[in-house]
Short mmCIF file of C-alpha atoms and ligand atoms in Angstrom, two decimals:
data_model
loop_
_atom_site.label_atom_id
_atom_site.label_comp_id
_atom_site.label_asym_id
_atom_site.label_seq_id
_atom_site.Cartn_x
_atom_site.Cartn_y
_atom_site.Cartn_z
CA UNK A 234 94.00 99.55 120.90
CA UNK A 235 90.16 98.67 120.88
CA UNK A 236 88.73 95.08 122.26
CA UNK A 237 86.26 94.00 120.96
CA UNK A 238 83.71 91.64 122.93
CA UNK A 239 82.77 88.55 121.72
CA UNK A 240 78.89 88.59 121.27
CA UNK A 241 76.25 86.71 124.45
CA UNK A 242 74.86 83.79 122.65
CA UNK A 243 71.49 83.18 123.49
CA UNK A 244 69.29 80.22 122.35
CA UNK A 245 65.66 80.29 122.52
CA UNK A 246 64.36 76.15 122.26
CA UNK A 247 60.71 77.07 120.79
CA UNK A 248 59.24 79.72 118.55
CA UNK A 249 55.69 79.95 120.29
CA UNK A 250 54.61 82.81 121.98
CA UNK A 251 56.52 82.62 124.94
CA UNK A 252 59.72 81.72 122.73
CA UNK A 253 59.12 85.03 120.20
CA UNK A 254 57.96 87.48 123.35
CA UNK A 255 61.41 86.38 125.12
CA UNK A 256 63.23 86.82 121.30
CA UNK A 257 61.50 90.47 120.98
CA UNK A 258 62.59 91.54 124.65
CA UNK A 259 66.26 90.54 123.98
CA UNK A 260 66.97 91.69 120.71
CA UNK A 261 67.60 95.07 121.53
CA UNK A 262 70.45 94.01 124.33
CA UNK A 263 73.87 95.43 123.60
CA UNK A 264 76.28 92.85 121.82
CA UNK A 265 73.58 89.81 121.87
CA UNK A 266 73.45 87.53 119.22
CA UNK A 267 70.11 85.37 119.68
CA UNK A 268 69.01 81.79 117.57
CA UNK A 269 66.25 80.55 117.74
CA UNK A 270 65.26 76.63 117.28
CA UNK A 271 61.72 75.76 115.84
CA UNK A 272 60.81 71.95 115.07
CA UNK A 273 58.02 72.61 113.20
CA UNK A 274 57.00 76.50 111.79
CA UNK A 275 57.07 79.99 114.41
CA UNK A 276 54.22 80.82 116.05
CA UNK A 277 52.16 78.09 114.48
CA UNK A 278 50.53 77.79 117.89
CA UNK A 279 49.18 81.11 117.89
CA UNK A 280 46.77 80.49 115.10
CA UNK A 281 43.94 78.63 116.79
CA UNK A 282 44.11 80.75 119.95
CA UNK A 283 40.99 82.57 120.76
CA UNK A 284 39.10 80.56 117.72
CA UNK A 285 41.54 82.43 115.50
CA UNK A 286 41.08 86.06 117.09
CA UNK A 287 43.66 85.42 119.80
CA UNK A 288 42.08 85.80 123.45
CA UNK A 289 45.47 87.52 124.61
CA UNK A 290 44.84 88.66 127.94
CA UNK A 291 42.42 89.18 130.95
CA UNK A 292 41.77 92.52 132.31
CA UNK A 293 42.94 92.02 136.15
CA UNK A 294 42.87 94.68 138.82
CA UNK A 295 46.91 93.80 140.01
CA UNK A 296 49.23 90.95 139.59
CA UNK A 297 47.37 89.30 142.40
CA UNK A 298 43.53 89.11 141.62
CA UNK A 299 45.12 87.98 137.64
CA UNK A 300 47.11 84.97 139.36
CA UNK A 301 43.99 83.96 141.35
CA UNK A 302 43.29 82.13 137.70
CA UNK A 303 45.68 80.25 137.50
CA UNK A 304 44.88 76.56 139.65
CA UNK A 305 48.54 75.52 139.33
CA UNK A 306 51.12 78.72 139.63
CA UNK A 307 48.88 80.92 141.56
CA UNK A 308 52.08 81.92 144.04
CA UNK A 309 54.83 81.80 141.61
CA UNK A 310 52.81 84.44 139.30
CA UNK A 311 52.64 87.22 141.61
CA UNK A 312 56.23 88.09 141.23
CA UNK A 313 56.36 87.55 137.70
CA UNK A 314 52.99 89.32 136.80
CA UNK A 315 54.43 92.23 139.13
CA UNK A 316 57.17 92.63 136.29
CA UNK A 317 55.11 92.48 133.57
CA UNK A 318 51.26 93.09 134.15
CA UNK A 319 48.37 93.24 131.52
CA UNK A 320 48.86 97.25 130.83
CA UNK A 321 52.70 95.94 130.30
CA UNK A 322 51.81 93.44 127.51
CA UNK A 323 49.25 95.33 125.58
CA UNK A 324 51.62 98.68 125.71
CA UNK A 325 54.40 96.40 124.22
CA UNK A 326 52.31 95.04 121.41
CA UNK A 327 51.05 98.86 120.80
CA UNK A 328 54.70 99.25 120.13
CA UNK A 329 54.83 96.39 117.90
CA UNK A 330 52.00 97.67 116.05
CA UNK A 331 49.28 95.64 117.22
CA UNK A 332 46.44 97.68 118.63
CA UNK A 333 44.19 95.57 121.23
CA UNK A 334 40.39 96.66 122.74
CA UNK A 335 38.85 94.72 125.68
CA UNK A 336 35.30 92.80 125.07
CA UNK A 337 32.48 93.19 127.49
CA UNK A 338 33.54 89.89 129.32
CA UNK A 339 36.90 91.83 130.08
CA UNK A 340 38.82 89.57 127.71
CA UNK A 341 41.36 91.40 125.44
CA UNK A 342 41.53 90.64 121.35
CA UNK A 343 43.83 92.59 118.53
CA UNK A 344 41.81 94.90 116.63
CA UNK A 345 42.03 93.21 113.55
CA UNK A 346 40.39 89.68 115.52
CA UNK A 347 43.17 87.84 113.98
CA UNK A 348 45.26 85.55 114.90
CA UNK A 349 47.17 85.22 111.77
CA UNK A 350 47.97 89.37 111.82
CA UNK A 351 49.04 89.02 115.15
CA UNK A 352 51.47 85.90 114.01
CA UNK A 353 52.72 88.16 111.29
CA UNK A 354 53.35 91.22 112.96
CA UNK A 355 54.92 89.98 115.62
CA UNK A 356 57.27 87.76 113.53
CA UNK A 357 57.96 91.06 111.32
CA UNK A 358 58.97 92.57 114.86
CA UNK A 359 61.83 90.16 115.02
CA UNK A 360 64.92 91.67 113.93
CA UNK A 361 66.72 88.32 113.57
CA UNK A 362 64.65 86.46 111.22
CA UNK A 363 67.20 83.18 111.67
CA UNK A 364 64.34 81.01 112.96
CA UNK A 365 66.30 77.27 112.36
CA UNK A 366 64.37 74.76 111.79
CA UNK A 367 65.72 72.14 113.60
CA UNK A 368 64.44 70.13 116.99
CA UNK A 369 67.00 69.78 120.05
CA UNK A 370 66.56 66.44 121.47
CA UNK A 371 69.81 66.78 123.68
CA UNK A 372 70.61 69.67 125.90
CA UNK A 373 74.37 68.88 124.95
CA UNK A 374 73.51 70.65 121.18
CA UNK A 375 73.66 74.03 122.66
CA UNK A 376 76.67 73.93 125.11
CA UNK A 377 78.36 76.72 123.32
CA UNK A 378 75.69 79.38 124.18
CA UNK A 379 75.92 81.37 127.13
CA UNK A 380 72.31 81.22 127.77
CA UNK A 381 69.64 78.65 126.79
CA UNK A 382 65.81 79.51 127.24
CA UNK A 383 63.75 76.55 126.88
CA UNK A 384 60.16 77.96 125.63
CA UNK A 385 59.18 74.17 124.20
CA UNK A 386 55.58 74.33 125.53
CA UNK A 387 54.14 71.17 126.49
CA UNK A 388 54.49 69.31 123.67
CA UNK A 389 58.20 68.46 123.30
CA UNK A 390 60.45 69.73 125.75
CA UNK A 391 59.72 68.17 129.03
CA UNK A 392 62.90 65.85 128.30
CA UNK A 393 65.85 68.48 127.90
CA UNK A 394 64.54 70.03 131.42
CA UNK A 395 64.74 66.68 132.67
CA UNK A 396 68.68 66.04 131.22
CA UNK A 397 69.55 69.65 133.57
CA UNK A 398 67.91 67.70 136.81
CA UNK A 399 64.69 69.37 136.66
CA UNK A 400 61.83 67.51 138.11
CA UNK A 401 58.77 67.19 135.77
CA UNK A 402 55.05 67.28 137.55
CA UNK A 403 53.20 64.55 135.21
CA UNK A 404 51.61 66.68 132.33
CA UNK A 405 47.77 65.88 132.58
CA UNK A 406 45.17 67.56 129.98
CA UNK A 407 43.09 70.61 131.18
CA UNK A 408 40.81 73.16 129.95
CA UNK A 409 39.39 69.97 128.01
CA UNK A 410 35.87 68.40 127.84
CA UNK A 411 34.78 65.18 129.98
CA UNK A 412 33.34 62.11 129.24
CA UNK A 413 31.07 60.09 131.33
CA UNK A 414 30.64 56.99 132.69
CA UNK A 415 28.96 54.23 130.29
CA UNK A 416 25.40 54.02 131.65
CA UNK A 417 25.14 57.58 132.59
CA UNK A 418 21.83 59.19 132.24
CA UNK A 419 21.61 59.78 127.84
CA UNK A 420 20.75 63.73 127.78
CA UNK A 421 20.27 65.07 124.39
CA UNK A 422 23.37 65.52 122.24
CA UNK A 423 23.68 69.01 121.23
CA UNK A 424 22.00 70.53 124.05
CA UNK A 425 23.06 73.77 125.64
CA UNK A 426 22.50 74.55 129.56
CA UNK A 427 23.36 78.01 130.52
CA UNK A 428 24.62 78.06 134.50
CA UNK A 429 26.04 81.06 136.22
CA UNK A 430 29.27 79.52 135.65
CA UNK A 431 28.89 79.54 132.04
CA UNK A 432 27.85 77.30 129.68
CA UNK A 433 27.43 73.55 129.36
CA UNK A 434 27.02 71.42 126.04
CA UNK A 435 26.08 67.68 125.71
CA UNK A 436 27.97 65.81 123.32
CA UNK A 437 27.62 62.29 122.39
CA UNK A 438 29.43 60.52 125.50
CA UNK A 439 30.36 63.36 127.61
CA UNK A 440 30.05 66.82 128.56
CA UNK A 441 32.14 70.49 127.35
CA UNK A 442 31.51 73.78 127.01
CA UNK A 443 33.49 76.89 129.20
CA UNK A 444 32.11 75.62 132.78
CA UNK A 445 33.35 72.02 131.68
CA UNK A 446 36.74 73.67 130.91
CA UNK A 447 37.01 75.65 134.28
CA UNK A 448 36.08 72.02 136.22
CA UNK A 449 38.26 70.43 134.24
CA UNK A 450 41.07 73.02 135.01
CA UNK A 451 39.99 72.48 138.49
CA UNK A 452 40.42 68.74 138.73
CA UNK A 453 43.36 68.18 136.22
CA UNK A 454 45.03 66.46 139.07
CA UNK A 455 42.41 64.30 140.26
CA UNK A 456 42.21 60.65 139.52
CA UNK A 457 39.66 58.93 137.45
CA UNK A 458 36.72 58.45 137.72
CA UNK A 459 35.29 61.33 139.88
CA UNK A 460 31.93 62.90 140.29
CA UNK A 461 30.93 66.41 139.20
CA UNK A 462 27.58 68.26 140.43
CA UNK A 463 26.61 71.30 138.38
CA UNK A 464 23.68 73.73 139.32
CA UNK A 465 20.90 73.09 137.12
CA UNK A 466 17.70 75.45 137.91
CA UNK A 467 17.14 77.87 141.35
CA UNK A 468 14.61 76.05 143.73
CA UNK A 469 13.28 79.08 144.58
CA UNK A 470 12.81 81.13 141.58
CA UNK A 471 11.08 77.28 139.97
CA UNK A 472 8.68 77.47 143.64
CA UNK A 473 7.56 80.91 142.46
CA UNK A 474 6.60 79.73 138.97
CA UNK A 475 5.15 76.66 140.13
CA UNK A 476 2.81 79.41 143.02
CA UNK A 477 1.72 81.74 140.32
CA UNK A 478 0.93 78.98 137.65
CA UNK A 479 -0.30 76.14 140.08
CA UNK A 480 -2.87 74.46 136.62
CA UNK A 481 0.00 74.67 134.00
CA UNK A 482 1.76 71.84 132.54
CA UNK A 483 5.03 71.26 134.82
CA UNK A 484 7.13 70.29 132.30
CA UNK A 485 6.29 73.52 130.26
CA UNK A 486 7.16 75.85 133.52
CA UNK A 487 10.43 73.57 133.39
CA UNK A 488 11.16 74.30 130.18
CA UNK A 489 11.39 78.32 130.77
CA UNK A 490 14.49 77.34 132.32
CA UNK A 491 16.05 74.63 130.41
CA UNK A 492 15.89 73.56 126.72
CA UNK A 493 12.61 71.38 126.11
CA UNK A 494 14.35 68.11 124.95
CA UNK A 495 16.62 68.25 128.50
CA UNK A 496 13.16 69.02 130.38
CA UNK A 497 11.44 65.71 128.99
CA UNK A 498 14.81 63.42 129.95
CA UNK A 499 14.85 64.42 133.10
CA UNK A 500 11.32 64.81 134.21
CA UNK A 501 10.05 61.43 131.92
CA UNK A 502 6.45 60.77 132.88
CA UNK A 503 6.34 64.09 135.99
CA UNK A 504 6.34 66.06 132.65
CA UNK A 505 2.70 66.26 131.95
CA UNK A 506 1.78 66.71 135.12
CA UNK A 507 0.05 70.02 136.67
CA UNK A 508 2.05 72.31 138.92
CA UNK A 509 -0.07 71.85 141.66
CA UNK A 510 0.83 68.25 142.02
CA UNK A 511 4.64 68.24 141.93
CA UNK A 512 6.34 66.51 144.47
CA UNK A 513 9.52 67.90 146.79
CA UNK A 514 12.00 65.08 145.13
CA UNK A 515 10.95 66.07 141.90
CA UNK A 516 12.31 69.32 142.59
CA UNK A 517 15.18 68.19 143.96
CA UNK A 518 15.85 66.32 140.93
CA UNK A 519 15.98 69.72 139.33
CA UNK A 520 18.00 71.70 141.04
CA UNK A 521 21.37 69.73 140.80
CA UNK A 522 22.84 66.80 137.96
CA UNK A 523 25.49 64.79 139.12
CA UNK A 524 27.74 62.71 136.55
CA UNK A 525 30.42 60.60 137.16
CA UNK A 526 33.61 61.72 134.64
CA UNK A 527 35.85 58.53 133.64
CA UNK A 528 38.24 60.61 131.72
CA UNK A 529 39.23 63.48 129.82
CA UNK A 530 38.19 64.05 126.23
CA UNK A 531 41.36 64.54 124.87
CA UNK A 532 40.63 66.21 121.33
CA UNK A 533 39.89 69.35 123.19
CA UNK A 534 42.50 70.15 125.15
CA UNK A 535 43.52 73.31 125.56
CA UNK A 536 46.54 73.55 127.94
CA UNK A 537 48.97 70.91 130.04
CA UNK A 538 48.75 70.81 133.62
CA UNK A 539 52.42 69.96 135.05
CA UNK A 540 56.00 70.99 133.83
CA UNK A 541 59.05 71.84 135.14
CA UNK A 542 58.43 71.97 138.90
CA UNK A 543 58.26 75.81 140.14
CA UNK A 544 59.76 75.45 143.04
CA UNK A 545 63.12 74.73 141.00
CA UNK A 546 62.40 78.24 138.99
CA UNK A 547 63.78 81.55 140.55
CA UNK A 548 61.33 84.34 140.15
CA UNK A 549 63.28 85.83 137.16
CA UNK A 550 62.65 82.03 135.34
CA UNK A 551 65.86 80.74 135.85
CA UNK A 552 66.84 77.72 136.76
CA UNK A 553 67.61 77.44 140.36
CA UNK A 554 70.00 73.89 138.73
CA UNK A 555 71.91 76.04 136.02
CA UNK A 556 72.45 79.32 135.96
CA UNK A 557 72.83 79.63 131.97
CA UNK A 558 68.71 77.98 131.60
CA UNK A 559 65.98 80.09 131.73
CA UNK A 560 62.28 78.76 131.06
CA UNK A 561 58.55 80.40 129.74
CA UNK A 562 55.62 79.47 129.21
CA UNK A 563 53.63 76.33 129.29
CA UNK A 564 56.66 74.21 129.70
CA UNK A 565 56.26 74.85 133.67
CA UNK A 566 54.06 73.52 136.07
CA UNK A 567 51.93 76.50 135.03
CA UNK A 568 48.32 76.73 134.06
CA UNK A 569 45.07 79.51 133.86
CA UNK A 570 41.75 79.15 133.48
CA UNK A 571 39.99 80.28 130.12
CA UNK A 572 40.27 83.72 128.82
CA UNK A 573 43.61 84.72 128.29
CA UNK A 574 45.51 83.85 131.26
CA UNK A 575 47.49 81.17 129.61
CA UNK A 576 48.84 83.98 126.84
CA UNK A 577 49.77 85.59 129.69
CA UNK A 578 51.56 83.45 131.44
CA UNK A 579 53.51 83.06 128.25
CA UNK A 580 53.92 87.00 127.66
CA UNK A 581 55.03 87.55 131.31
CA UNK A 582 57.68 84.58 131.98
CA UNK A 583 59.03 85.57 128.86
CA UNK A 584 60.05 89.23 129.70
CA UNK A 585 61.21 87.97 133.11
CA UNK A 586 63.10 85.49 131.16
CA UNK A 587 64.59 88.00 129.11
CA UNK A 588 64.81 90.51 132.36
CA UNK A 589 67.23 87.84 134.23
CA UNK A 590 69.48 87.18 131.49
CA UNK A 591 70.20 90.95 131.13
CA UNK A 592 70.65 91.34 134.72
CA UNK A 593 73.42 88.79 134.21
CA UNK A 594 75.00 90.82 131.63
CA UNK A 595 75.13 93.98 133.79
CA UNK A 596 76.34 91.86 136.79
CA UNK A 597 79.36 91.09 134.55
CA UNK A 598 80.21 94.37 132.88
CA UNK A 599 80.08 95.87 136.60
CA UNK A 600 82.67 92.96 137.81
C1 FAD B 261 42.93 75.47 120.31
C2 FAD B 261 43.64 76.32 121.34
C3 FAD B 261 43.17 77.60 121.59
C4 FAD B 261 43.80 78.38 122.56
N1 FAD B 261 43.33 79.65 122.77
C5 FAD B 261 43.93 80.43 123.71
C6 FAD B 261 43.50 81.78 123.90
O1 FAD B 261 42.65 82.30 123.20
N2 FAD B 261 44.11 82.47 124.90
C7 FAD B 261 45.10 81.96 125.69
O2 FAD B 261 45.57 82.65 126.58
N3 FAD B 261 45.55 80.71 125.48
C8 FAD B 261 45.01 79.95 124.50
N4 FAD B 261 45.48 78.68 124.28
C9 FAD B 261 46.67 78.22 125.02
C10 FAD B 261 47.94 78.83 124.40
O3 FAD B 261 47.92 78.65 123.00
C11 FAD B 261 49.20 78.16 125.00
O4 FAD B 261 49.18 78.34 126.39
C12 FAD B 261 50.45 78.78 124.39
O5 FAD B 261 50.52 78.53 123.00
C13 FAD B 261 51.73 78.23 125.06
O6 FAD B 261 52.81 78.89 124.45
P1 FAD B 261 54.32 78.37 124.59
O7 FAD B 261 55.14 79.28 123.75
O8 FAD B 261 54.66 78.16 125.98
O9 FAD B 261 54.28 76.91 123.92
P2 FAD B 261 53.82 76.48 122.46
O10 FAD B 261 52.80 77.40 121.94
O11 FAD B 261 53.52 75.03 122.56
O12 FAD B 261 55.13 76.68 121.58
C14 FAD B 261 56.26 75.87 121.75
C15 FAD B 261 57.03 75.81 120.46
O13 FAD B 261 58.21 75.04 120.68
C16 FAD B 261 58.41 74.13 119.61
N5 FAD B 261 59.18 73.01 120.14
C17 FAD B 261 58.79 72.12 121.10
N6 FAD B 261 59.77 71.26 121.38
C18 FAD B 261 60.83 71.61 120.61
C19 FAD B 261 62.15 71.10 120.47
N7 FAD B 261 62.57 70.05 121.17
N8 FAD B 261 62.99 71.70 119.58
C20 FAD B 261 62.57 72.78 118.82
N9 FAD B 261 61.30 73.29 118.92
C21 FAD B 261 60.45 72.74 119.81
C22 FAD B 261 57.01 73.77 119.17
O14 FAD B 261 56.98 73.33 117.82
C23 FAD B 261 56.26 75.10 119.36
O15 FAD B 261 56.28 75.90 118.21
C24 FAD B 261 44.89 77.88 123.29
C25 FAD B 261 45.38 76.60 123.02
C26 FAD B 261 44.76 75.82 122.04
C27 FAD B 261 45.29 74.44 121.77
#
């Protein structure tokens, strides 16, 4: 007489990245039968990464110089990354077809610098193409599944965590541009300032640009309004100029460094005067601007600070609450700087996701 075992039922909540990675990493389990829910269409959120080419990854020497990007997660990372690293990822997509190459600034794109290929190829990848299209407002809708992953992102799932008990760290917008206190100094709309940290654009009441993104990642948590001091030109490569050119126009030597149009807002009337006459608090106007930030610009978000609280997550993404819940991806307190980190995060939880609920399986054949 043969038995035959009734299939693991698995629900994935979310058919972003983290939800398909965790999908592609199960499907191959013995006797697993997987469904999973999608409000809206699979993978949609994939298209805009990267400004359509998909920033993927990082390049990072080990799991713990690549969680050093991440202001919230930093300690919970090291584990996971140590499962599934960078190499990990981009050998998995090689295997899924998608071939990847590594930019000069270390950040890692598919070949074909698209987005929409990489959407396709990884939904081809999915052996069970029963994506339903259907949101799950209650937690209760999937109580006949063995296992429920809950890869909603930040944009819808915050609530079913909260049902199981989870405690949710207030989401707050990061990797987003800043605006500026009324009355702030008017700079030139449009105008780009290039600092070590990368670069900074004016817009009409506020500040972005990748340096604005990394402060703003910095100080998702902070309370409005706060102040912000970026480095504006070297006082001593400026004292050099101003020695070898003491008759020039100030305001021209200025302008080596910083676009024209910036030069004449911030110098006003010290602009026409000669090098040889400059002041010490002139310079010291130049070295530094300070700008008070009232809020975030909220169109250009890029990721949620705050989730599911991390310290309620085992290091295999389960759910210290309920052993049947796993989560990946945005939806916890988790968030990385520009550049591919927050891909990662997503590619990473989602094979450890996967990882623990297959470890569960073998714990039960072996009982
Ligand atoms: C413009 C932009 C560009 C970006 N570029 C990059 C980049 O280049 N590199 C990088 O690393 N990161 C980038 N990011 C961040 C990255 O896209 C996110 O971190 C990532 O998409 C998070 O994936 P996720 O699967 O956790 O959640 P999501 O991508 O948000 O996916 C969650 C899915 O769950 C679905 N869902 C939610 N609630 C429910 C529910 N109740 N029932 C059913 N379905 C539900 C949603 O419809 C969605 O499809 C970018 C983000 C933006 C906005």
């Amino acid at each position: 007489m043969t038995f035959t075992q009734k299939p693991t039922k698995v629900a994935i909540i979310g058919a972003g990245p983290a939800g398909i990675y965790c999908a592609l990493h199960l499907q191959d389990t013995n006797n697993i039968s997987i469904d999973i829910y999608e409000k809206s269409k699979p993978l949609k959120t994939l298209l805009p990464t990267g400004g359509g080419r998909c920033n993927l990854a990082h390049y990072a020497l080990n799991p713990k110089s690549l969680a050093k990007n991440y202001p919230r997660g930093k300690k919970f990372l090291y584990s996971i990354f140590a499962r599934h690293f960078v190499n990990d990822t981009l050998d998995f997509f090689k295997s899924i077809g998608i071939e990847t190459y590594m930019q000069e600034d270390e950040r890692y794109f598919p070949i074909s610098n698209s987005a929409r290929d990489m959407r396709e190829k990884m939904l081809c990848a999915l052996k069970n193409k029963n994506i339903i299209n259907k949101k799950i407002t209650d937690i209760k809708q999937l109580n006949n599944y063995d296992f429920v992953v809950i890869a909603t992102g930040s944009r819808g799932g915050y609530s079913l965590a909260e049902q199981l008990g989870h405690t949710i760290i207030t989401p707050k917008p990061s990797l987003c541009g800043l605006k500026l206190a009324p009355g702030s100094p008017k700079y030139p709309q449009g105008v780009t300032i290039n600092t070590p940290e990368g670069e900074i654009l004016f817009t009409k009441d506020g500040l972005t640009g990748p340096y604005i993104y990394k402060i703003s990642s910095l100080k998702a948590r902070d309370n409005f309004p706060y102040d912000i001091t970026i480095p504006l030109i070297s006082r001593e490569e400026l004292q050099n100029k101003i020695k070898c050119n003491p008759k020039k126009i100030f305001g021209n030597i200025v302008s080596e460094f910083i676009p024209k149009s910036l030069s004449r807002v911030i110098l006003g009337e010290n602009y026409n005067i000669k090098c040889s006459n400059v002041k010490k608090t002139t310079l010291d106007t130049l070295e530094t601007l300070t700008f008070q930030v009232i809020s975030p610009d909220n169109k250009g978000e890029i990721v949620t600070s705050g989730g599911v609280e991390l310290n309620e997550i085992n290091n295999f993404c389960g759910s210290k609450l309920n052993p049947k819940i796993y989560f990946c991806g945005e939806i916890m307190n988790i968030d990385g700087f520009c550049g591919g980190y927050n891909l990662q995060n997503c590619w990473s939880s989602a094979f450890c996701a996967a990882q623990g609920i297959k470890n569960h399986l073998t714990q039960r054949k072996n009982l």
